[in-house]
Amino acid sequence: SLPASLINTYFHLFEMTIKKDESNKKKKKAPKSNKSKDDSSGMKSRLLSALLTGVNRAHPYLPQKDAAMEDHIDALYRISHTAPPAAATQALMLLFQLAVGSGEEAAMTPEGGKLKDNDSVAARKDRFYRALYSKLNVGEVYSGRQL
């Protein structure tokens, strides 16, 4: 489906950006000035926010049985803990849809309509709220220009 291919493309771009950043850190040529570091981190933050916005826009159109997002949950949690506030907010919005959702799909399974294992549902919710509250404890969330 088109939304699934868009989401895969967005995450592929994200992974390429992370790999490029890691390879640049390993090379560490001449020390850069603070201004160039700020410009590159600002560009990365904007790129990350744009990619997450695209994923958030495409996610509601995914088929219910599509498990493509399950592969990227750990990356979204990593983003929510390490990214600047704007990108972390986008990641947390998507994680809310995945972990908590509307509640309907969390309670039913495709096979026979039996209840899912309540422990796994509770663990997903706990992990999401742990990430949310840890981000709310960081002071820079409240001092940013995008509240």
Short mmCIF file of C-alpha atoms in Angstrom, two decimals:
data_model
loop_
_atom_site.label_atom_id
_atom_site.label_comp_id
_atom_site.label_asym_id
_atom_site.label_seq_id
_atom_site.Cartn_x
_atom_site.Cartn_y
_atom_site.Cartn_z
CA SER A 1 0.00 0.00 0.00
CA LEU A 2 1.08 3.60 -0.55
CA PRO A 3 1.13 4.65 3.13
CA ALA A 4 3.29 1.65 4.03
CA SER A 5 5.80 2.44 1.29
CA LEU A 6 5.89 6.10 2.37
CA ILE A 7 6.57 5.14 5.97
CA ASN A 8 9.30 2.71 4.90
CA THR A 9 10.87 5.49 2.81
CA TYR A 10 10.77 7.93 5.73
CA PHE A 11 12.42 5.44 8.07
CA HIS A 12 15.00 4.53 5.43
CA LEU A 13 15.92 8.23 5.16
CA PHE A 14 16.10 8.43 8.93
CA GLU A 15 18.45 5.43 9.09
CA MET A 16 20.64 6.90 6.36
CA THR A 17 20.88 10.17 8.29
CA ILE A 18 21.85 8.34 11.49
CA LYS A 19 24.50 6.27 9.69
CA LYS A 20 25.91 9.39 8.02
CA ASP A 21 26.06 11.16 11.38
CA GLU A 22 27.84 8.19 12.99
CA SER A 23 30.39 7.99 10.18
CA ASN A 24 31.07 11.73 10.47
CA LYS A 25 31.66 11.35 14.20
CA LYS A 26 34.13 8.53 13.58
CA LYS A 27 36.12 10.53 11.02
CA LYS A 28 36.36 13.70 13.18
CA LYS A 29 38.53 15.81 10.93
CA ALA A 30 39.42 19.32 12.05
CA PRO A 31 37.43 20.78 14.94
CA LYS A 32 34.54 22.86 13.67
CA SER A 33 33.38 26.16 15.01
CA ASN A 34 30.36 26.33 17.32
CA LYS A 35 28.31 28.07 14.63
CA SER A 36 28.74 25.25 12.12
CA LYS A 37 27.89 22.66 14.80
CA ASP A 38 24.71 24.57 15.65
CA ASP A 39 23.77 24.80 11.97
CA SER A 40 24.25 21.09 11.39
CA SER A 41 22.35 20.09 14.53
CA GLY A 42 19.54 22.48 13.60
CA MET A 43 19.39 20.97 10.12
CA LYS A 44 19.27 17.45 11.58
CA SER A 45 16.52 18.47 13.98
CA ARG A 46 14.45 19.96 11.16
CA LEU A 47 15.01 16.92 8.95
CA LEU A 48 14.04 14.59 11.78
CA SER A 49 10.91 16.64 12.54
CA ALA A 50 9.94 16.63 8.87
CA LEU A 51 10.40 12.85 8.59
CA LEU A 52 8.36 12.24 11.73
CA THR A 53 5.64 14.60 10.53
CA GLY A 54 5.42 12.58 7.32
CA VAL A 55 5.15 9.34 9.27
CA ASN A 56 2.46 10.84 11.52
CA ARG A 57 0.50 11.97 8.47
CA ALA A 58 0.70 8.59 6.73
CA HIS A 59 0.11 6.37 9.76
CA PRO A 60 -3.72 6.69 9.97
CA TYR A 61 -4.01 5.36 6.42
CA LEU A 62 -2.14 2.13 7.14
CA PRO A 63 -4.21 -1.04 7.06
CA GLN A 64 -4.98 -2.32 10.56
CA LYS A 65 -3.09 -5.58 10.03
CA ASP A 66 0.05 -3.89 8.71
CA ALA A 67 2.87 -4.52 11.17
CA ALA A 68 5.40 -2.27 9.42
CA MET A 69 5.47 0.16 12.31
CA GLU A 70 6.31 -2.54 14.84
CA ASP A 71 9.80 -2.78 13.34
CA HIS A 72 10.51 0.88 14.06
CA ILE A 73 9.20 1.26 17.61
CA ASP A 74 12.65 1.04 19.22
CA ALA A 75 13.95 3.76 16.90
CA LEU A 76 11.01 5.98 17.84
CA TYR A 77 11.75 5.53 21.53
CA ARG A 78 15.41 6.36 20.91
CA ILE A 79 14.30 9.53 19.12
CA SER A 80 11.94 10.47 21.94
CA HIS A 81 14.78 10.24 24.48
CA THR A 82 17.62 11.84 22.52
CA ALA A 83 16.12 14.26 20.01
CA PRO A 84 15.38 17.95 20.52
CA PRO A 85 11.93 18.77 21.95
CA ALA A 86 10.15 19.34 18.62
CA ALA A 87 11.26 16.03 17.13
CA ALA A 88 10.70 14.19 20.42
CA THR A 89 7.13 15.51 20.50
CA GLN A 90 6.51 14.18 16.99
CA ALA A 91 7.93 10.79 18.00
CA LEU A 92 5.79 10.70 21.13
CA MET A 93 2.66 11.54 19.11
CA LEU A 94 3.32 8.56 16.86
CA LEU A 95 4.16 6.31 19.79
CA PHE A 96 0.89 7.29 21.44
CA GLN A 97 -1.00 6.11 18.36
CA LEU A 98 0.95 2.85 18.37
CA ALA A 99 1.08 2.07 22.08
CA VAL A 100 -2.13 3.48 23.43
CA GLY A 101 -4.17 4.02 20.29
CA SER A 102 -7.94 4.18 20.39
CA GLY A 103 -8.19 1.18 22.69
CA GLU A 104 -10.30 -0.84 20.25
CA GLU A 105 -7.43 -2.54 18.49
CA ALA A 106 -5.55 -2.99 21.77
CA ALA A 107 -8.34 -5.12 23.20
CA MET A 108 -9.12 -7.35 20.21
CA THR A 109 -7.01 -9.65 18.09
CA PRO A 110 -7.72 -10.67 14.49
CA GLU A 111 -8.00 -14.31 15.46
CA GLY A 112 -11.41 -15.03 16.90
CA GLY A 113 -11.78 -11.71 18.72
CA LYS A 114 -10.11 -12.98 21.91
CA LEU A 115 -8.56 -10.51 24.32
CA LYS A 116 -4.87 -9.87 23.88
CA ASP A 117 -2.43 -10.65 26.63
CA ASN A 118 -3.11 -7.86 29.10
CA ASP A 119 0.53 -7.87 30.25
CA SER A 120 1.83 -6.94 26.80
CA VAL A 121 -0.73 -4.15 26.40
CA ALA A 122 0.12 -2.82 29.85
CA ALA A 123 3.86 -3.04 29.07
CA ARG A 124 3.41 -0.99 25.88
CA LYS A 125 1.47 1.67 27.74
CA ASP A 126 3.99 1.74 30.59
CA ARG A 127 6.89 2.17 28.19
CA PHE A 128 5.12 5.02 26.40
CA TYR A 129 4.23 6.88 29.60
CA ARG A 130 7.75 6.36 30.97
CA ALA A 131 9.16 8.03 27.84
CA LEU A 132 6.59 10.82 28.02
CA TYR A 133 7.24 11.63 31.67
CA SER A 134 11.01 11.46 31.24
CA LYS A 135 10.75 14.01 28.44
CA LEU A 136 8.48 16.23 30.55
CA ASN A 137 11.12 16.24 33.31
CA VAL A 138 13.66 17.81 30.96
CA GLY A 139 13.65 21.59 31.36
CA GLU A 140 14.28 22.44 27.71
CA VAL A 141 10.80 21.25 26.76
CA TYR A 142 9.30 24.28 28.47
CA SER A 143 11.83 26.86 27.31
CA GLY A 144 11.62 26.15 23.58
CA ARG A 145 9.99 28.45 21.13
CA GLN A 146 7.44 25.85 20.07
CA LEU A 147 5.25 25.17 23.07
#
